[in-house]
Coordinates of C-alpha atoms in Angstrom, one line a residue:
Chain A
M1 CA 65.3 166.9 67.4
K2 CA 68.5 165.1 68.2
R3 CA 68.4 161.4 68.1
I4 CA 69.9 159.0 70.5
V5 CA 70.3 155.2 70.2
L6 CA 70.2 153.7 73.7
I7 CA 71.5 150.2 73.9
E8 CA 70.8 148.7 77.4
D9 CA 69.5 145.3 78.4
E10 CA 68.2 146.1 81.9
K11 CA 64.6 147.0 81.2
L12 CA 64.0 149.2 84.2
L13 CA 67.2 151.2 83.8
A14 CA 66.5 151.5 80.1
D15 CA 63.0 152.7 80.6
L16 CA 64.2 155.3 83.2
L17 CA 66.9 156.5 80.9
K18 CA 64.6 156.7 77.9
K19 CA 62.1 158.6 79.9
K20 CA 64.8 161.1 81.2
L21 CA 66.2 161.6 77.7
E22 CA 62.8 162.1 76.1
E23 CA 61.9 164.6 78.9
A24 CA 65.1 166.4 78.0
G25 CA 64.0 166.6 74.4
Y26 CA 65.9 163.8 72.8
E27 CA 64.3 161.3 70.3
T28 CA 65.4 158.1 71.8
T29 CA 65.2 154.5 70.5
L30 CA 65.9 151.6 72.9
H31 CA 67.5 148.4 71.9
M32 CA 67.9 145.5 74.3
N33 CA 70.7 143.6 72.6
G34 CA 73.9 144.4 70.9
A35 CA 73.1 143.2 67.4
D36 CA 69.8 145.2 67.2
G37 CA 71.6 148.2 68.6
L38 CA 74.3 148.1 66.0
H39 CA 71.7 147.7 63.3
A40 CA 69.8 150.7 64.7
I41 CA 72.9 152.8 64.6
Q42 CA 73.6 151.8 61.0
T43 CA 70.1 152.7 59.9
I44 CA 69.3 155.7 62.1
K45 CA 72.8 157.2 62.2
P46 CA 72.0 158.9 65.5
D47 CA 73.6 162.0 67.0
L48 CA 74.8 160.0 70.0
V49 CA 74.9 156.5 71.3
L50 CA 74.4 155.5 74.9
L51 CA 76.0 152.2 75.2
D52 CA 76.1 149.5 77.9
I53 CA 79.1 147.1 77.9
V54 CA 77.7 143.8 78.9
L55 CA 75.0 143.0 76.4
P56 CA 73.5 139.9 74.8
Q57 CA 74.6 138.8 71.3
M58 CA 77.2 141.5 70.9
D59 CA 78.9 143.4 73.7
G60 CA 79.7 147.1 73.9
F61 CA 83.3 146.7 72.9
A62 CA 82.4 144.8 69.7
I63 CA 79.9 147.5 68.8
M64 CA 82.5 150.2 69.2
E65 CA 85.0 148.2 67.1
A66 CA 82.3 147.9 64.4
L67 CA 81.6 151.7 64.5
N68 CA 85.3 152.5 64.3
K69 CA 85.6 150.4 61.0
D70 CA 82.7 152.3 59.4
P71 CA 83.8 155.9 58.3
D72 CA 80.1 157.0 58.3
L73 CA 79.6 155.9 61.9
K74 CA 83.0 156.5 63.3
S75 CA 82.4 160.1 64.3
I76 CA 79.2 159.5 66.2
P77 CA 79.9 160.2 69.9
V78 CA 79.5 157.3 72.2
V79 CA 78.8 157.6 76.0
I80 CA 79.3 154.4 77.9
V81 CA 76.8 153.4 80.6
S82 CA 78.8 150.8 82.4
N83 CA 77.9 148.6 85.2
S84 CA 81.4 147.8 86.5
G85 CA 83.4 150.9 86.4
Q86 CA 86.5 148.8 86.4
P87 CA 89.5 150.8 85.4
V88 CA 90.5 148.2 82.8
E89 CA 87.2 148.5 81.2
I90 CA 87.2 152.3 81.2
E91 CA 90.7 152.3 79.7
R92 CA 89.5 150.0 76.9
V93 CA 86.5 152.1 76.0
K94 CA 88.6 155.2 76.1
A95 CA 91.0 153.6 73.7
L96 CA 88.1 152.7 71.4
G97 CA 87.1 156.4 71.3
A98 CA 84.3 156.6 73.9
K99 CA 83.7 160.3 74.7
D100 CA 82.5 159.8 78.2
W101 CA 81.4 157.1 80.6
L102 CA 79.3 156.7 83.7
I103 CA 79.0 154.0 86.2
K104 CA 75.4 153.1 86.9
T105 CA 75.6 152.7 90.6
E106 CA 77.4 156.0 91.0
F107 CA 75.3 158.3 88.9
D108 CA 71.7 159.6 88.9
P109 CA 69.7 159.5 85.7
K110 CA 69.8 163.3 85.9
E111 CA 73.5 163.2 85.5
V112 CA 73.2 161.0 82.4
V113 CA 71.3 163.8 80.8
V114 CA 74.0 166.3 81.8
K115 CA 76.6 164.1 80.1
V116 CA 74.6 163.8 77.0
Q117 CA 74.0 167.5 76.8
K118 CA 77.8 168.1 77.2
Q119 CA 78.3 166.1 74.1
I120 CA 75.5 167.2 71.7
G121 CA 73.9 170.1 73.5
Chain I
M1 CA 187.2 48.5 156.2
V2 CA 185.9 45.7 158.5
R3 CA 186.4 42.1 157.8
A4 CA 183.7 39.6 158.2
P5 CA 185.1 37.0 160.6
H6 CA 183.1 34.0 159.7
T7 CA 183.2 33.9 156.0
S8 CA 185.2 32.3 153.4
F9 CA 183.8 35.0 151.1
S10 CA 186.7 37.1 150.4
E11 CA 185.5 40.5 150.3
D12 CA 187.3 42.9 148.3
R13 CA 187.4 46.6 148.5
I14 CA 185.0 47.1 145.7
V15 CA 182.3 45.2 147.5
S16 CA 182.8 47.0 150.7
R17 CA 182.6 50.3 148.9
L18 CA 179.5 49.5 147.0
E19 CA 177.2 52.4 147.2
D20 CA 174.2 50.1 147.8
P21 CA 173.8 48.0 151.0
L22 CA 174.8 44.4 150.4
I23 CA 174.4 41.2 152.3
V24 CA 175.6 37.6 151.6
F25 CA 173.2 34.9 152.8
D26 CA 172.8 31.1 152.6
T27 CA 169.9 28.8 151.9
R28 CA 168.5 29.2 155.4
G29 CA 168.6 32.9 155.1
K30 CA 171.5 33.3 157.5
V31 CA 173.5 36.4 156.9
W32 CA 177.2 35.8 156.3
Y33 CA 178.2 39.2 155.4
A34 CA 177.0 42.8 155.2
N35 CA 178.9 45.7 153.8
E36 CA 179.3 49.0 155.5
R37 CA 176.5 50.6 153.7
F38 CA 174.2 47.9 155.0
W39 CA 175.2 48.7 158.6
Q40 CA 174.4 52.3 158.1
F41 CA 171.2 51.5 156.3
S42 CA 169.9 49.0 158.8
G43 CA 171.2 50.7 161.9
F44 CA 172.7 47.5 163.2
A45 CA 176.4 47.0 164.0
Q46 CA 178.3 44.4 162.0
D47 CA 178.3 41.9 164.8
E48 CA 174.6 42.3 165.3
I49 CA 174.0 41.5 161.6
V50 CA 176.2 38.5 160.8
G51 CA 174.8 35.2 162.0
K52 CA 171.2 36.5 162.0
T53 CA 168.6 35.4 159.5
I54 CA 167.3 37.9 156.9
K55 CA 164.1 37.8 158.8
A56 CA 165.7 40.0 161.4
F57 CA 165.7 42.9 158.9
L58 CA 162.1 42.4 157.7
P59 CA 158.8 43.2 159.2
P60 CA 156.9 40.1 160.1
Q61 CA 154.5 40.3 157.2
E62 CA 157.4 40.2 154.8
H63 CA 159.2 37.2 156.4
E64 CA 157.9 34.4 154.3
R65 CA 157.7 36.1 151.0
V66 CA 161.2 37.6 151.1
F67 CA 162.7 34.5 152.6
G68 CA 161.1 32.3 150.0
V69 CA 162.5 34.4 147.1
L70 CA 166.0 34.7 148.5
N71 CA 166.0 30.9 149.2
Q72 CA 165.2 30.3 145.6
V73 CA 168.2 32.4 144.6
V74 CA 170.6 30.1 146.5
A75 CA 168.8 26.8 146.0
K76 CA 167.7 27.2 142.4
R77 CA 170.4 29.7 141.4
N78 CA 167.8 32.3 140.2
I79 CA 168.7 35.9 139.7
I80 CA 166.0 38.2 140.8
Q81 CA 165.8 41.8 139.9
D82 CA 163.8 44.6 141.2
F83 CA 162.0 42.6 143.8
H84 CA 160.1 45.0 146.0
A85 CA 159.9 44.5 149.7
V86 CA 159.8 46.4 152.9
F87 CA 162.9 46.6 155.1
A88 CA 162.9 47.1 158.8
T89 CA 165.7 49.0 160.5
K90 CA 166.9 48.5 164.0
S91 CA 164.8 51.4 165.2
G92 CA 161.8 49.7 163.7
K93 CA 161.5 52.1 160.8
T94 CA 160.2 50.4 157.7
I95 CA 161.8 51.4 154.4
P96 CA 160.6 50.3 151.0
V97 CA 163.5 48.6 149.1
S98 CA 164.1 46.9 145.9
F99 CA 166.3 43.7 145.9
Y100 CA 168.7 42.5 143.4
A101 CA 169.8 39.0 144.3
S102 CA 172.1 36.5 142.7
P103 CA 173.8 33.2 143.6
I104 CA 177.5 33.3 144.3
G105 CA 179.6 30.5 142.6
N106 CA 179.1 27.0 144.0
I107 CA 179.2 28.0 147.6
K108 CA 175.5 27.7 148.2
K109 CA 175.3 31.3 149.0
G110 CA 173.9 34.3 147.4
F111 CA 174.1 38.1 147.7
A112 CA 171.5 40.7 147.6
T113 CA 171.8 44.4 147.2
L114 CA 169.1 46.8 148.3
S115 CA 168.1 50.0 146.7
D116 CA 166.4 52.4 148.9
M117 CA 163.1 52.9 147.2
R118 CA 162.4 56.0 149.2
Q119 CA 164.6 58.0 147.0
L120 CA 163.0 56.4 144.0
Q121 CA 159.7 56.8 145.5
G122 CA 160.6 60.3 146.3
L123 CA 161.5 60.7 142.7
L124 CA 158.4 58.9 141.7
E125 CA 156.5 60.9 144.3
G126 CA 158.2 63.9 142.8
L127 CA 157.3 62.7 139.4
R128 CA 153.8 62.0 140.6
H129 CA 153.7 65.4 142.1
A130 CA 155.1 66.8 139.0
Q131 CA 152.7 64.8 137.1
E132 CA 149.9 65.9 139.4
S133 CA 151.0 69.4 139.3
L134 CA 151.4 69.1 135.6
Q135 CA 147.9 67.7 135.5
D136 CA 146.8 70.4 137.8
R137 CA 148.4 72.9 135.6
V138 CA 147.0 71.2 132.6
K139 CA 143.7 71.3 134.3
E140 CA 144.2 74.8 135.4
R141 CA 145.4 75.7 131.9
T142 CA 142.5 73.7 130.5
K143 CA 140.2 75.6 132.8
E144 CA 141.9 78.8 131.8
L145 CA 141.6 77.7 128.2
E146 CA 138.0 76.7 128.8
A147 CA 137.5 80.1 130.5
K148 CA 139.2 81.7 127.6
T149 CA 137.3 79.6 125.2
H150 CA 134.2 80.6 127.1
D151 CA 135.3 84.2 126.9
L152 CA 136.0 83.7 123.3
E153 CA 132.7 82.1 122.9
D154 CA 131.2 85.0 124.8
T155 CA 133.1 87.4 122.7
Q156 CA 132.1 85.5 119.6
K157 CA 128.5 85.6 120.7
A158 CA 128.9 89.2 121.5
L159 CA 130.4 89.8 118.1
L160 CA 127.7 87.7 116.5
N161 CA 125.1 89.8 118.4
M162 CA 126.9 92.9 117.3
L163 CA 126.9 91.6 113.8
E164 CA 123.3 90.8 114.1
D165 CA 122.7 94.3 115.5
V166 CA 124.7 95.8 112.7
Q167 CA 122.8 93.7 110.2
D168 CA 119.6 94.8 111.9
A169 CA 120.7 98.4 111.8
K170 CA 121.8 98.0 108.3
A171 CA 118.4 96.4 107.4
R172 CA 116.6 99.2 109.2
A173 CA 118.8 101.8 107.5
E174 CA 118.1 100.1 104.2
E175 CA 114.4 99.9 105.0
E176 CA 114.5 103.6 106.1
R177 CA 116.4 104.5 103.0
S178 CA 114.0 102.6 100.7
R179 CA 111.1 104.1 102.7
T180 CA 112.6 107.6 102.2
A181 CA 113.2 106.8 98.6
A182 CA 109.6 105.7 98.2
I183 CA 108.4 108.8 100.0
I184 CA 110.6 111.0 97.8
S185 CA 109.5 109.2 94.7
D186 CA 105.8 109.1 95.6
L187 CA 105.7 112.6 97.0
V188 CA 103.1 114.8 95.3
D189 CA 105.5 117.8 95.6
G190 CA 108.5 118.0 93.5
L191 CA 111.9 117.7 95.3
L192 CA 115.0 119.2 93.8
L193 CA 118.3 118.8 95.5
L194 CA 121.1 121.0 94.3
G195 CA 124.7 120.2 95.2
N196 CA 127.7 122.4 95.5
G197 CA 127.9 124.7 92.6
G198 CA 124.2 124.3 91.9
T199 CA 124.3 121.0 90.0
V200 CA 121.3 118.7 90.2
E201 CA 121.7 115.8 92.6
L202 CA 118.2 114.6 92.9
L203 CA 114.9 115.3 91.2
N204 CA 111.9 113.1 92.1
P205 CA 109.3 112.0 89.7
A206 CA 106.9 114.9 90.7
G207 CA 109.8 117.3 90.1
E208 CA 110.5 115.7 86.7
R209 CA 106.8 116.3 85.8
L210 CA 106.7 119.8 87.1
L211 CA 110.0 120.9 85.5
E212 CA 109.5 118.8 82.4
V213 CA 113.0 117.2 82.6
T214 CA 114.1 113.7 83.7
E215 CA 116.4 113.3 86.6
Q216 CA 118.7 111.3 84.4
D217 CA 119.0 114.2 82.0
A218 CA 119.4 116.8 84.7
K219 CA 121.8 115.0 87.1
G220 CA 125.2 116.7 87.4
K221 CA 124.1 119.7 85.4
K222 CA 123.1 123.1 86.4
L223 CA 119.5 124.4 86.0
S224 CA 120.7 127.1 83.7
D225 CA 122.1 124.4 81.3
F226 CA 118.5 123.6 80.4
S227 CA 115.8 125.3 78.5
S228 CA 113.5 122.3 78.2
S229 CA 110.6 124.0 80.0
I230 CA 109.6 127.6 80.9
F231 CA 109.4 126.5 84.5
L232 CA 112.9 125.3 84.6
T233 CA 114.2 128.5 83.0
C234 CA 112.1 130.6 85.5
L235 CA 113.3 128.6 88.4
A236 CA 116.9 128.9 87.4
K237 CA 116.4 132.7 87.1
L238 CA 114.7 132.8 90.5
L239 CA 117.6 130.9 92.2
E240 CA 120.1 133.1 90.5
T241 CA 118.6 136.3 91.8
Q242 CA 118.1 134.7 95.2
K243 CA 120.5 136.1 97.8
S244 CA 122.5 133.4 99.4
G245 CA 121.1 132.2 102.7
E246 CA 117.8 133.8 102.0
E247 CA 114.9 131.4 102.5
L248 CA 112.1 131.0 100.1
F249 CA 108.7 130.2 101.5
R250 CA 105.9 129.2 99.1
K251 CA 107.1 131.7 96.6
E252 CA 105.1 131.6 93.5
L253 CA 107.3 131.1 90.5
Q254 CA 106.9 134.0 88.1
V255 CA 106.2 132.6 84.7
P256 CA 105.1 134.5 81.6
E257 CA 101.3 134.7 81.2
G258 CA 99.4 132.0 79.5
Q259 CA 100.8 129.1 81.5
E260 CA 98.2 126.9 82.9
R261 CA 100.4 125.5 85.6
A262 CA 101.5 127.5 88.6
L263 CA 104.3 126.5 91.0
E264 CA 105.4 127.5 94.4
V265 CA 109.0 127.2 95.6
T266 CA 110.1 126.6 99.2
S267 CA 113.7 126.3 100.1
V268 CA 114.7 123.9 102.9
A269 CA 117.8 124.7 104.9
L270 CA 120.2 121.7 105.2
P271 CA 122.5 122.8 108.1
G272 CA 126.1 121.9 107.6
S273 CA 125.7 121.0 104.0
N274 CA 126.5 122.7 100.7
Q275 CA 123.4 121.2 99.2
S276 CA 120.1 123.1 98.9
L277 CA 116.8 121.5 98.8
F278 CA 113.8 122.9 97.1
I279 CA 110.2 121.8 97.3
L280 CA 108.1 122.5 94.2
H281 CA 104.4 122.7 95.0
D282 CA 101.9 122.6 92.2
I283 CA 99.3 125.3 93.0
T284 CA 97.6 125.1 89.6
R285 CA 94.4 123.8 91.2
E286 CA 94.5 126.3 94.1
K287 CA 95.0 129.1 91.7
K288 CA 92.2 127.9 89.5
I289 CA 89.8 127.6 92.5
E290 CA 90.9 131.0 93.7
R291 CA 90.4 132.4 90.2
L292 CA 87.0 130.8 89.9
K293 CA 86.0 132.1 93.3
T294 CA 87.2 135.6 92.4
E295 CA 85.3 135.4 89.1
F296 CA 82.3 134.1 90.9
V297 CA 82.3 137.0 93.4
S298 CA 83.1 139.5 90.6
L299 CA 80.3 138.2 88.4
S300 CA 77.7 138.1 91.3
A301 CA 78.7 141.5 92.3
H302 CA 78.2 142.8 88.8
Q303 CA 74.9 141.0 88.6
L304 CA 73.9 142.7 91.9
R305 CA 74.9 146.1 90.7
T306 CA 72.5 146.2 87.9
P307 CA 69.3 145.8 90.0
L308 CA 70.8 148.0 92.7
S309 CA 71.3 150.7 90.1
A310 CA 67.7 150.3 88.9
I311 CA 66.5 150.7 92.5
K312 CA 68.8 153.7 93.1
W313 CA 67.6 155.4 90.0
T314 CA 64.0 154.7 90.7
L315 CA 64.2 155.9 94.3
R316 CA 66.0 159.0 93.1
M317 CA 63.2 159.8 90.7
F318 CA 60.7 159.5 93.5
L319 CA 62.8 161.6 95.8
D320 CA 63.1 164.2 93.1
E321 CA 59.3 164.0 92.8
E322 CA 59.6 163.5 89.1
V323 CA 56.7 161.0 89.3
G324 CA 54.5 163.2 91.5
P325 CA 54.6 164.9 94.8
L326 CA 55.3 163.0 98.0
S327 CA 54.2 163.5 101.6
Q328 CA 57.0 164.2 104.2
E329 CA 56.5 160.7 105.6
Q330 CA 56.7 159.1 102.2
K331 CA 59.8 161.1 101.4
A332 CA 61.5 160.1 104.7
F333 CA 60.9 156.4 104.0
I334 CA 62.1 156.6 100.5
A335 CA 65.2 158.5 101.6
R336 CA 65.9 155.7 104.1
A337 CA 65.4 153.1 101.4
Y338 CA 67.8 155.1 99.2
Q339 CA 70.4 155.1 102.0
S340 CA 70.1 151.3 102.5
N341 CA 70.5 150.8 98.8
E342 CA 73.6 153.0 98.8
R343 CA 75.2 150.9 101.6
M344 CA 74.4 147.8 99.6
I345 CA 76.2 149.4 96.6
E346 CA 79.2 150.2 98.8
L347 CA 79.4 146.7 100.0
I348 CA 79.3 145.4 96.5
N349 CA 81.9 147.9 95.5
D350 CA 84.1 146.6 98.4
L351 CA 83.7 143.1 97.2
L352 CA 84.6 144.0 93.7
D353 CA 87.7 145.9 95.0
V354 CA 88.7 142.8 96.9
T355 CA 88.4 140.6 93.8
R356 CA 90.3 143.1 91.8
I357 CA 93.1 143.2 94.4
E358 CA 93.2 139.4 94.3
E359 CA 93.3 139.4 90.5
G360 CA 96.0 142.0 90.5
R361 CA 93.7 144.3 88.6
Y362 CA 93.4 147.0 91.2
L363 CA 94.8 149.8 89.1
Y364 CA 96.8 152.6 90.6
R365 CA 97.2 156.1 89.2
P366 CA 100.1 157.7 91.0
Q367 CA 100.3 161.4 91.4
F368 CA 102.1 163.7 93.8
A369 CA 100.0 164.7 96.8
Q370 CA 100.2 166.3 100.2
I371 CA 98.9 163.6 102.4
D372 CA 97.5 166.0 105.1
E373 CA 95.6 167.9 102.5
L374 CA 94.2 164.8 101.0
A375 CA 93.2 163.5 104.5
R376 CA 91.6 166.8 105.4
A377 CA 89.2 166.5 102.5
V378 CA 88.2 163.1 103.8
V379 CA 87.8 164.3 107.4
Q380 CA 85.3 166.9 106.2
L381 CA 83.0 164.2 105.0
F382 CA 82.9 162.8 108.6
E383 CA 82.4 166.0 110.5
E384 CA 78.7 166.0 110.4
E385 CA 78.4 162.3 111.4
A386 CA 80.9 162.9 114.3
K387 CA 78.8 165.8 115.6
R388 CA 75.7 163.7 115.4
R389 CA 77.3 160.9 117.4
N390 CA 78.7 163.4 119.9
I391 CA 82.3 162.4 119.1
T392 CA 85.1 165.0 119.0
L393 CA 87.0 164.7 115.7
I394 CA 90.4 166.3 115.9
F395 CA 92.5 167.0 112.8
Q396 CA 96.0 167.6 114.1
Q397 CA 97.9 169.8 111.6
P398 CA 101.5 168.5 111.1
A399 CA 104.1 170.6 112.8
E400 CA 106.1 170.9 109.6
K401 CA 104.9 170.8 106.1
L402 CA 104.9 167.2 104.9
T403 CA 106.9 166.2 101.8
R404 CA 104.7 165.5 98.8
V405 CA 104.6 161.8 98.0
L406 CA 103.7 159.9 94.9
V407 CA 100.4 158.1 95.6
D408 CA 97.1 157.1 94.1
T409 CA 95.1 159.8 95.8
E410 CA 91.8 158.1 95.4
K411 CA 93.1 154.9 96.9
I412 CA 94.8 156.7 99.9
K413 CA 91.5 158.5 100.5
I414 CA 89.8 155.1 100.7
V415 CA 92.3 154.1 103.4
V416 CA 91.8 157.3 105.5
Q417 CA 88.0 156.9 104.9
N418 CA 88.0 153.3 106.1
L419 CA 90.1 154.1 109.2
L420 CA 87.9 157.1 110.1
D421 CA 84.7 155.2 109.4
N422 CA 85.8 152.4 111.7
A423 CA 86.8 154.8 114.4
L424 CA 83.5 156.5 114.3
R425 CA 81.5 153.3 114.3
Y426 CA 83.3 151.8 117.3
T427 CA 83.8 154.8 119.5
P428 CA 81.0 155.5 122.0
A429 CA 79.4 159.0 122.4
G430 CA 81.7 161.4 124.2
G431 CA 84.8 159.9 122.7
T432 CA 87.6 161.5 120.7
I433 CA 89.1 160.6 117.3
T434 CA 92.4 162.2 116.5
L435 CA 94.0 162.2 113.0
S436 CA 97.7 163.1 113.2
F437 CA 100.7 163.1 110.9
G438 CA 104.4 162.6 111.2
Q439 CA 107.4 162.3 109.0
D440 CA 110.9 160.9 109.1
D441 CA 113.7 160.6 106.5
T442 CA 112.0 157.9 104.6
H443 CA 108.3 157.8 105.4
I444 CA 105.1 159.8 106.0
V445 CA 103.2 158.5 109.0
V446 CA 99.5 158.9 109.4
S447 CA 97.7 157.8 112.6
V448 CA 94.0 157.6 113.4
Q449 CA 93.5 157.3 117.2
D450 CA 90.2 156.6 118.9
T451 CA 88.9 156.2 122.4
G452 CA 86.7 153.3 121.3
M453 CA 85.9 149.8 122.3
G454 CA 89.2 148.4 121.1
I455 CA 89.9 145.0 119.5
P456 CA 89.9 142.0 121.7
A457 CA 93.5 140.8 122.2
V458 CA 92.6 137.2 121.1
Q459 CA 91.3 138.5 117.8
Q460 CA 94.0 141.0 117.0
G461 CA 95.8 138.6 114.7
Q462 CA 92.8 138.4 112.3
V463 CA 92.2 142.1 111.9
F464 CA 93.4 142.3 108.3
E465 CA 91.7 139.2 107.1
R466 CA 88.8 139.4 104.7
F467 CA 85.4 139.5 106.3
F468 CA 86.8 139.7 109.7
R469 CA 84.7 141.4 112.3
A470 CA 85.6 141.6 116.0
N471 CA 83.1 140.0 118.4
N472 CA 82.5 143.2 120.3
A473 CA 82.1 145.2 117.0
K474 CA 79.4 142.8 115.7
K475 CA 77.3 143.5 118.8
V476 CA 77.4 147.2 118.3
D477 CA 77.1 147.5 114.6
T478 CA 75.8 144.8 112.3
E479 CA 76.6 146.5 109.0
G480 CA 80.3 146.4 108.5
S481 CA 81.5 144.1 105.7
G482 CA 84.8 143.2 107.2
L483 CA 86.5 144.2 104.0
G484 CA 87.7 147.8 104.8
L485 CA 90.9 147.0 106.6
Y486 CA 91.8 144.2 104.1
I487 CA 91.4 146.6 101.3
S488 CA 93.3 149.4 103.1
K489 CA 96.2 147.2 104.0
N490 CA 96.5 146.1 100.4
I491 CA 96.4 149.7 99.2
V492 CA 99.1 150.8 101.6
Q493 CA 101.3 147.8 100.8
A494 CA 100.9 148.4 97.1
H495 CA 102.4 151.8 97.8
G496 CA 105.3 150.2 99.7
G497 CA 104.1 151.2 103.1
T498 CA 102.7 149.4 106.1
L499 CA 99.5 149.5 108.0
S500 CA 99.5 148.5 111.7
F501 CA 97.6 149.1 114.9
V502 CA 97.8 149.0 118.7
S503 CA 94.6 148.4 120.6
E504 CA 93.3 147.8 124.0
E505 CA 89.8 146.6 124.7
N506 CA 87.6 149.4 126.2
K507 CA 90.5 151.9 125.9
G508 CA 90.9 152.5 122.3
T509 CA 92.7 151.8 119.0
T510 CA 95.4 153.5 117.0
F511 CA 95.8 152.6 113.4
T512 CA 99.0 153.9 111.7
F513 CA 100.0 153.7 108.1
T514 CA 103.2 154.8 106.5
L515 CA 104.0 155.8 102.9
P516 CA 107.5 155.8 101.6
I517 CA 108.9 159.2 100.5
K518 CA 111.6 158.3 98.1
Q519 CA 111.5 154.6 97.9
E520 CA 110.9 153.0 94.6
I521 CA 107.2 153.5 94.9
E522 CA 106.9 153.6 91.2
E523 CA 108.3 150.1 91.2
F524 CA 105.4 149.0 93.4
L525 CA 102.8 150.9 91.4
K526 CA 104.1 149.6 88.1
K527 CA 102.9 146.2 89.2
F528 CA 99.3 147.3 89.0

């Protein structure tokens, strides 16, 4: 079973996503702040990371920078679940190696699953 | 020559020819002799004179006095001179005379000569007249002089008044000047006066502060001679690239990022002068407030998006019956809730777009596009809605194929979408909306014409302002955010085009935007 680390601080969204991913057959762990999330990635070494940008303790950019510095974690695909969809933000996560991104207000949870499947099957 | 018969006085020729009248008399005043001049003078003949007393030639009031004096001459041998008396002629005329009288030898006789005083008096009179006239003239002259003095005094007064006026004016001018100087020096805005050749002539304290150079250091030098502050360097650069005669109005000075201070430059024309005046306005605070406002809106919008996303996703799950089957009624309600939520998301997105435009972070991705094709895709989204509202939506194919232009297709779609959305909202059932295209050498022209309610004439100036909603529009539709046209105008302008409209209330509105074909659109887009 493929493992996903979901880092998202909005409880309702996080619960919905987790439910969707689990329904789609992914083992999903939820982490509500950046530091916990990074720690989870380091210990679990998941198949994919679903990452929010604005997070307590450590934001999405910082987590990506940390992953890029770690050869073991560098190759884990990251899909950004962003709130803003601002082009500057998207450019920045792309530069940091994000595989895909989605903007919360514009996507349905179903489509999140589609994006995940596209990355890890 | 006539001889006096009764006299031992031997006359001689000299006496008879004396110019003055002369008589010889004795102690009793009896006349013994009179010369020819006396005859003529008195009017008597010689024989009428000799033997008479002197009194015969005097008016009665002079008898005693003259007789007494002449008696003294003979009796006491006195000589009298310049004795004034009045003489009476035969005709009774009285003549003022002056006597000279002297005794003659021992013969108890004396002689007297008379001088006609009339001549003298005439002379005196003349003199008196002359004197009087002199006095008159003196008086006149004095008067004239007085008048002149008066005039002079008046003139002097006038001059003094003028002087006073001049002094007043000078004082006023000085006051004015010091007031102006005070205003200039106390002015919050910086003032920079450049003379011929661009040398600094004046820099007030605010200007010194803003440009970080003292007037003393700057005076007589060109701005480009300094590099004391980044603002001075940037101002010099701005003025260099400024076309002559081109006015600056509240132009923000472009400085490298990271500067806390922000300045606006306005040029003030000084007609008939080689000088140019610049007002430097510190807009640091305004910029800060604007930035804070933008940040606030941006942050709130972000904060709003999260719960809206949660609502959206939840409602979607319900609609997809992932959490159990729904009745038709339940589904209909939830679908409406979902739509409301979508509108809310759109509004928040608009707000975010506005804040991005204002922050200069509204990114553009230019690519070549066929504007009519791009617009057709947008029109399709509205076809169903138009049918539902019973509005005819006409897409007028351009007569000739349009030139492809470099645009950010997503942003231009937003413009077309906003214009069509407005047209649909504010056109009553039965109306028509026409989308048409045109092209000239330099621009593509796109028009959206409707037969709607129009924009009230008094409000037409505000159409492109943020949050503007026309009074008549608010009555019909309460949902518009008043941001669509503001965003659209900014998008079109960022492409180097224009967005304008003509509108008549209750007749309809036509919005037209242009996009440059060959212009340096890349230049525009680079900025974003």
